[in-house]
GROMACS .gro file of C-alpha atoms in nm:
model
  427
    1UNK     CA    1  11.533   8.298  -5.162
    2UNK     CA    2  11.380   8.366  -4.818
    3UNK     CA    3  11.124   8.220  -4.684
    4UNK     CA    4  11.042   8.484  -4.398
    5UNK     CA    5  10.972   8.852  -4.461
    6UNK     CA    6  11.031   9.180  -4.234
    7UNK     CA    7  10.869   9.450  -4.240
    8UNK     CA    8  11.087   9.687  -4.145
    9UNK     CA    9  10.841  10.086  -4.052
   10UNK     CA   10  11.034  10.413  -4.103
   11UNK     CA   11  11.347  10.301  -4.345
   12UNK     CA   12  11.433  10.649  -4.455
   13UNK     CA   13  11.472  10.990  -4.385
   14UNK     CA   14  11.673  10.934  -4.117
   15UNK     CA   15  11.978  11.142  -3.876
   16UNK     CA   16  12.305  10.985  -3.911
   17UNK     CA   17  12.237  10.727  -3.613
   18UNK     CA   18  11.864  10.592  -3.790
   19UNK     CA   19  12.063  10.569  -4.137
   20UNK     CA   20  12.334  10.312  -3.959
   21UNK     CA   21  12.076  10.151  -3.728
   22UNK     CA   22  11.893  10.021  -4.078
   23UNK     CA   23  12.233   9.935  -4.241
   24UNK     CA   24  12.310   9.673  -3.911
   25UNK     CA   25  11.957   9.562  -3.917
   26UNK     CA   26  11.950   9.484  -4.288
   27UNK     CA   27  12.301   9.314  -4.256
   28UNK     CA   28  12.223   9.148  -3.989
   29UNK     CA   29  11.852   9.072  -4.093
   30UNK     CA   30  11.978   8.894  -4.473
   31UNK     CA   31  12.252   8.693  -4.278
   32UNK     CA   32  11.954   8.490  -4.119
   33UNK     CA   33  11.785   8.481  -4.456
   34UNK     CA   34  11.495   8.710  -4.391
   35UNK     CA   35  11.337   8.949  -4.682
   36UNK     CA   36  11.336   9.340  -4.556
   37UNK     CA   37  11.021   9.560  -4.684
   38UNK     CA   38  11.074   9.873  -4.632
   39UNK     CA   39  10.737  10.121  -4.553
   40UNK     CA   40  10.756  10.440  -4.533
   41UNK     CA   41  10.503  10.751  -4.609
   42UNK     CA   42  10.501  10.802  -5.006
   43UNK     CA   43  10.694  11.156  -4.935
   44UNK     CA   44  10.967  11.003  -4.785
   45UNK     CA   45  11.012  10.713  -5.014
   46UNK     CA   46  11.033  10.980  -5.304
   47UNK     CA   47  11.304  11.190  -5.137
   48UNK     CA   48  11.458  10.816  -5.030
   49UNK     CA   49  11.818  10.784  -5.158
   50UNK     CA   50  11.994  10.473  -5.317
   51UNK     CA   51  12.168  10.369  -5.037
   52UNK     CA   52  11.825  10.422  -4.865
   53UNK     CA   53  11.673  10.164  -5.087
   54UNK     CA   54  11.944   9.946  -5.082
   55UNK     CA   55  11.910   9.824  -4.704
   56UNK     CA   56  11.579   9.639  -4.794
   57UNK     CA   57  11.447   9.419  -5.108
   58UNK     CA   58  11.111   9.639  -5.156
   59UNK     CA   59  10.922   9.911  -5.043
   60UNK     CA   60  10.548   9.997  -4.968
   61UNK     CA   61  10.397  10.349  -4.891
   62UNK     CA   62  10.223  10.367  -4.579
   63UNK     CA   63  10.127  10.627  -4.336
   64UNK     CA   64  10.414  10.468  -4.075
   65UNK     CA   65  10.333  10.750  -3.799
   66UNK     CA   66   9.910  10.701  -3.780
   67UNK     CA   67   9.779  10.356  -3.619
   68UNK     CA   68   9.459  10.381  -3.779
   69UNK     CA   69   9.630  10.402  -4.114
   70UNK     CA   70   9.867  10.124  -4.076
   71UNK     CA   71   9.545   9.908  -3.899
   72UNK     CA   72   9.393   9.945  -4.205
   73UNK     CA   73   9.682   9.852  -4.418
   74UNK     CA   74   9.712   9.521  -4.200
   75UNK     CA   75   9.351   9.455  -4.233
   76UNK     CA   76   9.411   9.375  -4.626
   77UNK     CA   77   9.634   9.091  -4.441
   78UNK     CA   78   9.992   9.133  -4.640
   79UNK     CA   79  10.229   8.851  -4.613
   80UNK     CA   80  10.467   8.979  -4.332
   81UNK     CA   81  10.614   8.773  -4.065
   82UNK     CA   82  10.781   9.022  -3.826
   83UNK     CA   83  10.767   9.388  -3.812
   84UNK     CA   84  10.967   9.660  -3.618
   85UNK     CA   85  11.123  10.004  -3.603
   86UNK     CA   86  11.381  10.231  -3.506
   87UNK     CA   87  11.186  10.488  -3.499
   88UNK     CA   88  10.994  10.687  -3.186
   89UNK     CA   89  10.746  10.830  -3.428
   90UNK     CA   90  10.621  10.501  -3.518
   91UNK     CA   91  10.657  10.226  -3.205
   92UNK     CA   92  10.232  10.287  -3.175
   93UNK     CA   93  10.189  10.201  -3.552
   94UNK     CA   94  10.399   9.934  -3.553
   95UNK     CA   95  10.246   9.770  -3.212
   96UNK     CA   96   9.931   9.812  -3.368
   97UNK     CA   97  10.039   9.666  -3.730
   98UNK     CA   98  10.170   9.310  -3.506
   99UNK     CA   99   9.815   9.300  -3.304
  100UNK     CA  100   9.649   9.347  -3.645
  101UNK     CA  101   9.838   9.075  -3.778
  102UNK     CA  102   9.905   8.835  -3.498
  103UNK     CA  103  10.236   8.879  -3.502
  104UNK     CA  104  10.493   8.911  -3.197
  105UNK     CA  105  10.506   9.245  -3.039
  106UNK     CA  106  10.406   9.490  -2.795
  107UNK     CA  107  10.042   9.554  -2.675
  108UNK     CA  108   9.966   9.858  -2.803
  109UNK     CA  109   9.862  10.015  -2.500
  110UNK     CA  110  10.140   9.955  -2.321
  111UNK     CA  111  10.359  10.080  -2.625
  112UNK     CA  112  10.080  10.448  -2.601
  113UNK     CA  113  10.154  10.439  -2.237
  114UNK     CA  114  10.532  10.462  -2.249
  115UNK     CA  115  10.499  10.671  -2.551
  116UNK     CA  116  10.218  10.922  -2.319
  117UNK     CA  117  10.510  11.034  -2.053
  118UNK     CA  118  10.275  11.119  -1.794
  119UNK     CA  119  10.036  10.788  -1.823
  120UNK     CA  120  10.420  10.630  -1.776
  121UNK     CA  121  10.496  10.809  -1.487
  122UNK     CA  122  10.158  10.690  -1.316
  123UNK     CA  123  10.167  10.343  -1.377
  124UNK     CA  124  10.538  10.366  -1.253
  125UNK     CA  125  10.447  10.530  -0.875
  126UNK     CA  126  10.147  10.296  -0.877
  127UNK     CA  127  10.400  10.028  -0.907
  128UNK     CA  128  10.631  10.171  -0.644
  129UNK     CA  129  10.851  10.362  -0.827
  130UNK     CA  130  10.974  10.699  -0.737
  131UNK     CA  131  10.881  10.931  -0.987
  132UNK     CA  132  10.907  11.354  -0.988
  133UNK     CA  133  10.561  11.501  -0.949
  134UNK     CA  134  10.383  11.597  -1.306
  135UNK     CA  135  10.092  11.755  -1.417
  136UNK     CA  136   9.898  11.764  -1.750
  137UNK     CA  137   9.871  12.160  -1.866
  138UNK     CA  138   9.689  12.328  -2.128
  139UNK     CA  139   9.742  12.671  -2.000
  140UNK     CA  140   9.964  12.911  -1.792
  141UNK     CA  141   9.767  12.913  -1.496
  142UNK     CA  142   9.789  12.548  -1.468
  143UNK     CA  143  10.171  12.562  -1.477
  144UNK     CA  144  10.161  12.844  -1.213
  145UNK     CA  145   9.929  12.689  -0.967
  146UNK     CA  146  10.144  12.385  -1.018
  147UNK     CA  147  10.471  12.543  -0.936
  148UNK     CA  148  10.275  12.710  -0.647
  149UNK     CA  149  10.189  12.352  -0.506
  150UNK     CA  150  10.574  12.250  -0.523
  151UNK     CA  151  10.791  12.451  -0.537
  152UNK     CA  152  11.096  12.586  -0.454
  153UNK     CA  153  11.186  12.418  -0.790
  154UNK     CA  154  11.369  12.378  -1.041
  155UNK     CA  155  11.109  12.234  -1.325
  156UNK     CA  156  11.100  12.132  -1.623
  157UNK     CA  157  10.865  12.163  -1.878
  158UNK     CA  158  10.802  11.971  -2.213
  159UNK     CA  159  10.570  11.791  -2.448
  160UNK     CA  160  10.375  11.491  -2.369
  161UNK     CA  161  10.524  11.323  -2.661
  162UNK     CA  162  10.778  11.449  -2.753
  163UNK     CA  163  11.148  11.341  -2.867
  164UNK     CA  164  11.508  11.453  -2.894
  165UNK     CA  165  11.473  11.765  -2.645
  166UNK     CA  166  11.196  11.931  -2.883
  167UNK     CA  167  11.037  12.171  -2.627
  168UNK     CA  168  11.213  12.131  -2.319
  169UNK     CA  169  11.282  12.398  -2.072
  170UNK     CA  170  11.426  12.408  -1.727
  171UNK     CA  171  11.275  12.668  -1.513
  172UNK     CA  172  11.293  12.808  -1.177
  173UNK     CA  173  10.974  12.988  -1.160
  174UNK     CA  174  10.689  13.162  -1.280
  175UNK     CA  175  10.877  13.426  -1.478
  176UNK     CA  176  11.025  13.186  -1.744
  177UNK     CA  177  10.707  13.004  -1.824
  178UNK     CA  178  10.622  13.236  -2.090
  179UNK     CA  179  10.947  13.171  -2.246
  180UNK     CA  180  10.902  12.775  -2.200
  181UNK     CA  181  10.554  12.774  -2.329
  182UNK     CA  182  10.689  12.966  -2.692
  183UNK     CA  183  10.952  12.713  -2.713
  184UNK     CA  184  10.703  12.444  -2.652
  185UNK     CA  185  10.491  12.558  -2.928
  186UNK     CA  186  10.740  12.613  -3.209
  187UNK     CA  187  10.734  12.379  -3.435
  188UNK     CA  188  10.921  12.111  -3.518
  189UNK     CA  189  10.990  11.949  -3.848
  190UNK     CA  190  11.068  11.630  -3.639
  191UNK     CA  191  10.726  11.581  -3.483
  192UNK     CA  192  10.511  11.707  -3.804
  193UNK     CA  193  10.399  11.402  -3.862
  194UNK     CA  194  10.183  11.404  -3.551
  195UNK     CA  195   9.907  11.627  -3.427
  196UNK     CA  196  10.026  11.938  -3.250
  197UNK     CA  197   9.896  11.863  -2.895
  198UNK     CA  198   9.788  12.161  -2.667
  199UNK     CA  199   9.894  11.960  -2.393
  200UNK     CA  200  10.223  12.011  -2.201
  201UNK     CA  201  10.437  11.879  -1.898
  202UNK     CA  202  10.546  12.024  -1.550
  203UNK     CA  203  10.713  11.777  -1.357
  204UNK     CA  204  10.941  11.857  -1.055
  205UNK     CA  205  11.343  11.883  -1.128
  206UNK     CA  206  11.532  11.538  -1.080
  207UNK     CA  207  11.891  11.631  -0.904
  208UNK     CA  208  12.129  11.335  -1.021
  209UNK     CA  209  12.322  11.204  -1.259
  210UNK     CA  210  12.183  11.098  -1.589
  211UNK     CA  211  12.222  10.766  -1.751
  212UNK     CA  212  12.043  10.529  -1.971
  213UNK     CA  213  11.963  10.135  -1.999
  214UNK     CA  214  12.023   9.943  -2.336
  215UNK     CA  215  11.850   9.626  -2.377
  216UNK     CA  216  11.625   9.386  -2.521
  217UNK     CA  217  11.313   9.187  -2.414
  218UNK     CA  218  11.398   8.780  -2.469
  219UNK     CA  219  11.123   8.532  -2.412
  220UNK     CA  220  10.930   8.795  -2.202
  221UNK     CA  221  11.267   8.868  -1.983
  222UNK     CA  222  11.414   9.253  -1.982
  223UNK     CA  223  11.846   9.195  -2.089
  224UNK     CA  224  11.985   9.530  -2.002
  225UNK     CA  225  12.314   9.502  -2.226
  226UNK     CA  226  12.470   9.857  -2.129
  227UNK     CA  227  12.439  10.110  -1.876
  228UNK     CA  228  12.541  10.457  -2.053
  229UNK     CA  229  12.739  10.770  -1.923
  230UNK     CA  230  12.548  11.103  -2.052
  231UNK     CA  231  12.644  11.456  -2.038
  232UNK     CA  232  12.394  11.707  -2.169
  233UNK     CA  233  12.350  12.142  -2.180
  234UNK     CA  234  12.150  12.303  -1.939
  235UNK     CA  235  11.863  12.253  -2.199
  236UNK     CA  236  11.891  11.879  -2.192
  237UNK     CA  237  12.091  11.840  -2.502
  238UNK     CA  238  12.303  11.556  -2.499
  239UNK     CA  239  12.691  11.583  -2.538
  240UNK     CA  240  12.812  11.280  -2.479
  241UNK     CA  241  12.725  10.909  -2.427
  242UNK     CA  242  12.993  10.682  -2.308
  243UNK     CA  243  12.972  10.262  -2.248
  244UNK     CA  244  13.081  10.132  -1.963
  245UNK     CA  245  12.899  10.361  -1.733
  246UNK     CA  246  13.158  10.387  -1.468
  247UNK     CA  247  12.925  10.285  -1.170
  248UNK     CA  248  13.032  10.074  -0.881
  249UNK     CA  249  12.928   9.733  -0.899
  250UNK     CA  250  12.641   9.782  -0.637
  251UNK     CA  251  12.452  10.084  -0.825
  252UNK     CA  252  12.485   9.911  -1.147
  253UNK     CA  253  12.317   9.592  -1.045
  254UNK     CA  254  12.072   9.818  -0.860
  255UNK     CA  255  12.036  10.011  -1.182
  256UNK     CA  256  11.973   9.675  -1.392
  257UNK     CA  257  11.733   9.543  -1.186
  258UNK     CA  258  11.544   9.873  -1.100
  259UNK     CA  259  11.503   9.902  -1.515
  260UNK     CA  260  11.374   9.507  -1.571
  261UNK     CA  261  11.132   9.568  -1.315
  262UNK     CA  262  10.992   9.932  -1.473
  263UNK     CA  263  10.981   9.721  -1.791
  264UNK     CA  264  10.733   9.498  -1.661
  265UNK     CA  265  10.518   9.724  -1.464
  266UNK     CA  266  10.443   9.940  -1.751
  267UNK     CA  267  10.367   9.628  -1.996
  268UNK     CA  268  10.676   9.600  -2.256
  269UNK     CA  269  10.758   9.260  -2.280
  270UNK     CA  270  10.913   9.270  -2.665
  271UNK     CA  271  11.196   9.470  -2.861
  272UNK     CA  272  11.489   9.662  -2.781
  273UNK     CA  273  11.476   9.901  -2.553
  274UNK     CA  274  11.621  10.271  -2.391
  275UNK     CA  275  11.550  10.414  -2.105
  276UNK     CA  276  11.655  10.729  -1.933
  277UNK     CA  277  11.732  10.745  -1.570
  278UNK     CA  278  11.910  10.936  -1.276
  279UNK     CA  279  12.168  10.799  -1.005
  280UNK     CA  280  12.064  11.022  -0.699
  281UNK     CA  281  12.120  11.026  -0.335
  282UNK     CA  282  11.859  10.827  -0.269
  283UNK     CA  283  11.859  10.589  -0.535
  284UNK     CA  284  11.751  10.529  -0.861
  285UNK     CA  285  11.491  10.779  -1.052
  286UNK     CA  286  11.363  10.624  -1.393
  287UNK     CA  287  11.290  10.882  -1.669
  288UNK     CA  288  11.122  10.844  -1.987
  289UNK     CA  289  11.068  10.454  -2.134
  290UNK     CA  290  11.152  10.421  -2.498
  291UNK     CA  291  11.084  10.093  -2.673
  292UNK     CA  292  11.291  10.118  -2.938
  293UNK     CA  293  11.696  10.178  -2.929
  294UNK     CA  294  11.880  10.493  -2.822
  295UNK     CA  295  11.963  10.727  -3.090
  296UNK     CA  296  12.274  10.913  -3.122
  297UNK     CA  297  12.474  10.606  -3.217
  298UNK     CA  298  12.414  10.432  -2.885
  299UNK     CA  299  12.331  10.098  -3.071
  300UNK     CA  300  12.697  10.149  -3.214
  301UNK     CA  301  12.834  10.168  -2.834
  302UNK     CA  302  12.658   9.861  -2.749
  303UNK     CA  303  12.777   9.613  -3.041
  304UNK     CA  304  13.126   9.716  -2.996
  305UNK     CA  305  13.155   9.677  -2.635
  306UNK     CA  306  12.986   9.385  -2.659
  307UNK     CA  307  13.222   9.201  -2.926
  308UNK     CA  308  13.013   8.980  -3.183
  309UNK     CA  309  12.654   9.106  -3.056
  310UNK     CA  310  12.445   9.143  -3.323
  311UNK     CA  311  12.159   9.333  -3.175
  312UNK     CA  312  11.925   9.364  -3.487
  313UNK     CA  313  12.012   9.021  -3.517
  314UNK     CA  314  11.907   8.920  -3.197
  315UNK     CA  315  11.593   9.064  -3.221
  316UNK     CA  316  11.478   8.944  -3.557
  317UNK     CA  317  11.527   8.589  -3.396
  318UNK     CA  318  11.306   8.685  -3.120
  319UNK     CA  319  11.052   8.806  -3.346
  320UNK     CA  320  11.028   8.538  -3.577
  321UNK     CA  321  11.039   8.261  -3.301
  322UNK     CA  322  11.408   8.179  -3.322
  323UNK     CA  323  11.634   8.111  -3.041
  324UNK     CA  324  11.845   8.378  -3.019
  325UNK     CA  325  12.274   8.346  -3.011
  326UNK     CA  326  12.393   8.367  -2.682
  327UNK     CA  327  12.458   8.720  -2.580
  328UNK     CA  328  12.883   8.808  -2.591
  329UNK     CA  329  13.022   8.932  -2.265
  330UNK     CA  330  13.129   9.305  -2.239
  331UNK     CA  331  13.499   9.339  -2.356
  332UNK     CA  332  13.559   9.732  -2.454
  333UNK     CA  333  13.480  10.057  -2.434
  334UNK     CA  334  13.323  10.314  -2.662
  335UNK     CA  335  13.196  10.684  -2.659
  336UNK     CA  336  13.031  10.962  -2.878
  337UNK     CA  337  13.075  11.300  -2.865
  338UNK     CA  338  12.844  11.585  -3.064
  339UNK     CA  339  12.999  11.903  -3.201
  340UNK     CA  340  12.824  12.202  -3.180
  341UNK     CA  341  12.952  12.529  -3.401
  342UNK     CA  342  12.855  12.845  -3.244
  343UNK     CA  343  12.589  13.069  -3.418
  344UNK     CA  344  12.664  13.268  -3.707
  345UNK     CA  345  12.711  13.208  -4.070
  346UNK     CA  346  12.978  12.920  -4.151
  347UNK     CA  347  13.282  13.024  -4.348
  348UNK     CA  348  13.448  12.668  -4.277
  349UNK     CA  349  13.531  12.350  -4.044
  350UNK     CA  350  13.895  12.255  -4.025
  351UNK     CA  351  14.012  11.929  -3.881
  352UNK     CA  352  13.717  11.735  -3.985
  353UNK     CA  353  13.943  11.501  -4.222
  354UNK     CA  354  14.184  11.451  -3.966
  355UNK     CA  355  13.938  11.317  -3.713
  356UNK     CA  356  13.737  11.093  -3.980
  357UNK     CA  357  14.054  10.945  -4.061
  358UNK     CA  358  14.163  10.850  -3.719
  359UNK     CA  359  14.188  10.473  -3.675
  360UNK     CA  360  13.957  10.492  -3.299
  361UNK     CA  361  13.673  10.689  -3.473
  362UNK     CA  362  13.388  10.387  -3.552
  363UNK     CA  363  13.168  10.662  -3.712
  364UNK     CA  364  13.143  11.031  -3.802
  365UNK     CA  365  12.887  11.251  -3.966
  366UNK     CA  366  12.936  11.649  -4.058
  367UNK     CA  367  12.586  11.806  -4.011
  368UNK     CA  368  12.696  12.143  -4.147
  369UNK     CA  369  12.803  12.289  -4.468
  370UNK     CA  370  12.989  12.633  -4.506
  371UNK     CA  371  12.775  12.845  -4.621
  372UNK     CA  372  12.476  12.711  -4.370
  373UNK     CA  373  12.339  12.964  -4.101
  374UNK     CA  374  12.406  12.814  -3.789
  375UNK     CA  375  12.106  12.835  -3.550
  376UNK     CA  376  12.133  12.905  -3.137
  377UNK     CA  377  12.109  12.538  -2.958
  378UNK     CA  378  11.784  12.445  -2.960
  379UNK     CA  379  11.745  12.052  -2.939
  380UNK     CA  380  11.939  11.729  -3.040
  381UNK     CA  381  11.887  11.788  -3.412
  382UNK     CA  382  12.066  12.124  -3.353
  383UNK     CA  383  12.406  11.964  -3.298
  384UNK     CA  384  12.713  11.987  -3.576
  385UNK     CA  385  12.852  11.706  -3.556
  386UNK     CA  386  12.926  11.381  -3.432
  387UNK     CA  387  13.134  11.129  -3.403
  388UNK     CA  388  13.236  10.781  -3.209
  389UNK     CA  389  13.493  10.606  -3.075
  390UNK     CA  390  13.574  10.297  -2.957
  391UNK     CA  391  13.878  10.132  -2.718
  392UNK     CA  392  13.960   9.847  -2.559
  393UNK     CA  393  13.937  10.016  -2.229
  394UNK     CA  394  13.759  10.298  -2.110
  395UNK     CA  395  14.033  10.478  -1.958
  396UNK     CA  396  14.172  10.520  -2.294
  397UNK     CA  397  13.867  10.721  -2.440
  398UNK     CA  398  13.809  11.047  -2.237
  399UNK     CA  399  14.181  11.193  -2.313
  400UNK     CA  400  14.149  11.016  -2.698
  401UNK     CA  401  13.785  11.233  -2.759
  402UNK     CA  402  13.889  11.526  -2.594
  403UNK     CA  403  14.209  11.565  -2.858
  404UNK     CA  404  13.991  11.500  -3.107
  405UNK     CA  405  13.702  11.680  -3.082
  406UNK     CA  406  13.977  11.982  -3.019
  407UNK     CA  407  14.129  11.928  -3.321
  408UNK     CA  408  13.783  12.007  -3.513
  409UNK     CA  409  13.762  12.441  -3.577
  410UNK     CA  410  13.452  12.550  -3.676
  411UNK     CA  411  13.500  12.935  -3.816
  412UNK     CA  412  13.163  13.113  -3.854
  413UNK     CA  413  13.078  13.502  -3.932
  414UNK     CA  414  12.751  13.735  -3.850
  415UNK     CA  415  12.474  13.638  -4.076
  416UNK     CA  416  12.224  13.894  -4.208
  417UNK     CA  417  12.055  13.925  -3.910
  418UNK     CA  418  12.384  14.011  -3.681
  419UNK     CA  419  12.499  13.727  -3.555
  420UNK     CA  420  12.854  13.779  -3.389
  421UNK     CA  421  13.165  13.633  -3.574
  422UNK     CA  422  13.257  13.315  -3.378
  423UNK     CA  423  13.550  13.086  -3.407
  424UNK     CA  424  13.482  12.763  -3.179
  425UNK     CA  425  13.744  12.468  -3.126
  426UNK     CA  426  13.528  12.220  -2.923
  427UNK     CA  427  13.741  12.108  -2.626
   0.00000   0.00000   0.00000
C-alpha cells in the first residue's frame, strides 16, 4: 500500500494531449509507490470515463478552477502530500491548495502573475527583459489611442488569460479592431469555467521565429530539457512542434539561459514548465510563461528524445522531497503535426488507418467524425487531427510527416448553411 498520496487537480475532461499527460503521470506516479486522487468539478467527474478513472485510486469533487473554493477545501486539512496539474485552468488553485497545506509549490502570486500576461510582461522589463509594448483595454478607444502611440504595427490582440489561441487576432490597424474585439468576446467552452473578463490585450507585433522551452524547476534551479520548433497560421494556431529545435549551438545556450533567468525574475521556482518565445534579430523575446507542461503532445516530444526521462516522475520526486533520477541525455528526434479539414460538412477521412498504423507514429487522435460540421479555424481546439512521430534523428522526420500527413484525405460537402464542398489532402 502507499504511504504517500497525490493529489492530482483536473484528471478529466481532457484533449487528446491532457488524457496521455495523466496516463504518464499515473504510470509513472504508482512506480514510486504514490496514491493518485483525482479532483475534479462534480460535472466533470460524472461525464468522466473508465479509462478516466482508471489513472488514479479515488476521486473527490472540487471546484479545481476557483482558489477560494479549493482554499476552503484545504482548510478541512485532507491527508495529501503533493499536489499538481496539467492543467492552465487550474495552476492558481493548485498553488493556492500547496500554500494552504504547506506543501511544496509555487507562491501563488507568482503562479497569478504568469497566469495575468500583462503583470508577466512587467515584472519581465523591470527585470531587463525585452518585452513588446502592452496595454490593458476595456474599450475601443483604448485600443485605438494605443495603436496611435505605436504604430506602424502589426498587433496583436487577445485575452488577459487566456489559452490555446482563444481570442487572438493579428491586426494592422484600426479597421480590424472591431473584428478582433467580436472574436475576443465569443465564447469559449474552454475558458467557461472562469469569469468572462472585460479586459483585453494590445501588445506590439514580435517579428521572429517562434519557439518554446520545456523544463522543470529542481531544488529551486530552472532544467530547460527541450527547445521546440513551432509553426503556426496567421491566427497563431499551431501546426507543428518539432524537438530538437534546430538552433546553432550559440542561440540555444542563449535561449536556455535567457528562459532560467525569466523563471526566476517572475517567482516560479517549482513544477514543469513551457514557455513561449521568439529568436529575432536582436535576440531573444520571451512570450507568455506557463507553469505547467506544453500541450499538444509536447511532453510526448520530450520523453522520447530524452530516452528513459520520466518527467511526471521526476517531478513527483521533487514534490514529495525525493532526489530525483538523473536526467537522460538527448538521443532522438520527435515531431507533431495537426490536421485541419477544411469547412463544410464531413462525408469521410481516408488514410487515417494507414497513418495510425505506421510504426514512427508515437500517438494519434481523430478529432472529427463524418457526419460533424466542420467549423472555419478558429483556435487550437479547432484542429482535426493530430498525430506524432518520433526518429532517431531529426533529419529523418520532416520528409517522414510530410508523407504522412499527405496520405490523410479529408472529403467534406456544403452544410446547411452553404459551405463550399472541399476535398483537403494535408501536405
Amino acid at each position: 500500500m502507499a504511504d504517500v498520496t497525490l493529489l492530482v487537480m483536473g484528471n478529466t475532461g481532457m484533449p487528446a494531449w491532457g488524457q496521455d499527460q495523466i496516463r504518464r503521470l499515473s504510470e509513472q506516479a504508482r512506480r514510486r509507490g504514490v496514491t493518485l486522487v483525482g479532483a475534479d468539478t462534480p460535472e466533470n467527474l460524472r461525464s468522466a470515463t473508465a479509462r478516466d478513472l482508471s489513472y488514479v485510486d479515488d476521486v473527490v469533487a472540487l471546484d479545481v478552477h476557483h482558489p477560494e473554493a479549493c482554499r476552503a477545501w484545504a482548510a478541512t486539512r485532507p491527508p495529501v502530500d503533493a499536489v499538481l496539474t496539467v492543467r492552465e485552468l487550474s495552476v492558481l488553485p493548485t498553488a493556492v491548495i500547496a500554500r494552504e497545506l504547506g506543501l511544496a509549490g509555487n507562491d501563488p502570486d507568482a503562479v497569478r502573475r504568469v497566469r495575468t500576461k500583462d503583470l508577466c510582461r512587467q515584472r519581465l522589463r523591470e527585470a531587463g527583459f525585452p518585452q513588446p509594448r502592452t496595454a490593458v483595454c476595456d474599450n475601443a478607444a483604448d485600443a485605438e489611442r494605443f495603436l496611435s502611440e505605436t504604430g506602424p504595427g502589426p498587433w496583436v490582440v487577445k485575452p488577459r488569460d487566456g489559452l490555446a489561441s482563444i481570442g487572438v487576432s493579428l491586426i494592422d490597424g484600426p479597421a480590424q479592431l472591431p473584428d478582433a474585439l467580436r472574436k475576443f468576446h465569443e465564447p469559449s467552452a474552454a475558458m467557461s469555467p472562469l469569469p468572462a473578463s472585460p479586459y483585453f490585450l494590445v501588445e506590439t507585433f514580435v517579428a521572429g521565429d517562434e519557439y518554446s522551452a520545456e523544463g522543470i524547476v529542481l531544488d529551486g534551479e530552472p532544467q530547460v530539457l527541450s527547445l521546440t520548433r513551432k509553426a503556426v497560421t496567421e491566427g497563431f494556431i499551431s501546426t507543428s512542434q518539432q524537438q530538437p529545435s534546430g538552433l546553432d549551438e550559440a542561440t540555444d545556450l542563449l535561449a536556455r539561459d535567457t528562459v532560467a533567468r525569466g523563471l526566476k525574475a517572475v517567482g516560479i521556482t517549482r513544477g514543469i514548465f513551457h514557455i513561449e518565445l521568439w529568436v529575432t534579430p536582436s535576440g531573444i523575446v520571451l512570450g507568455e510563461f506557463h507553469c505547467r507542461g506544453g500541450g499538444d503532445f509536447i511532453h510526448a516530444l520530450v520523453e522520447h528524445t530524452r530516452p528513459g526521462l520520466e518527467l511526471y516522475g521526476t517531478l513527483v520526486d521533487d514534490l514529495l522531497g525525493r532526489t530525483p533520477r538523473p536526467l537522460p541525455a538527448p538521443a532522438r528526434a520527435a515531431r507533431v503535426d495537426f490536421l485541419f479539414a477544411p469547412p463544410g460538412r464531413l462525408r469521410a477521412v481516408r488514410g487515417w488507418d494507414e497513418l495510425v498504423r505506421h510504426p514512427a507514429v508515437l500517438a494519434a487522435d481523430l478529432q472529427v467524425r463524418p457526419g460533424d460540421v466542420i467549423p472555419p479555424e478558429k483556435d487550437s481546439f479547432t484542429r482535426s487531427g493530430v498525430f506524432v512521430t518520433g526518429a532517431d534523428s531529426a533529419d529523418e522526420l520532416d520528409g517522414l510527416a510530410t508523407r504522412l500527413a499527405g496520405g490523410v484525405v479529408f472529403d467534406t460537402e456544403a452544410d446547411d448553411e452553404g459551405v463550399p464542398l472541399a476535398l483537403a489532402e494535408n501536405a
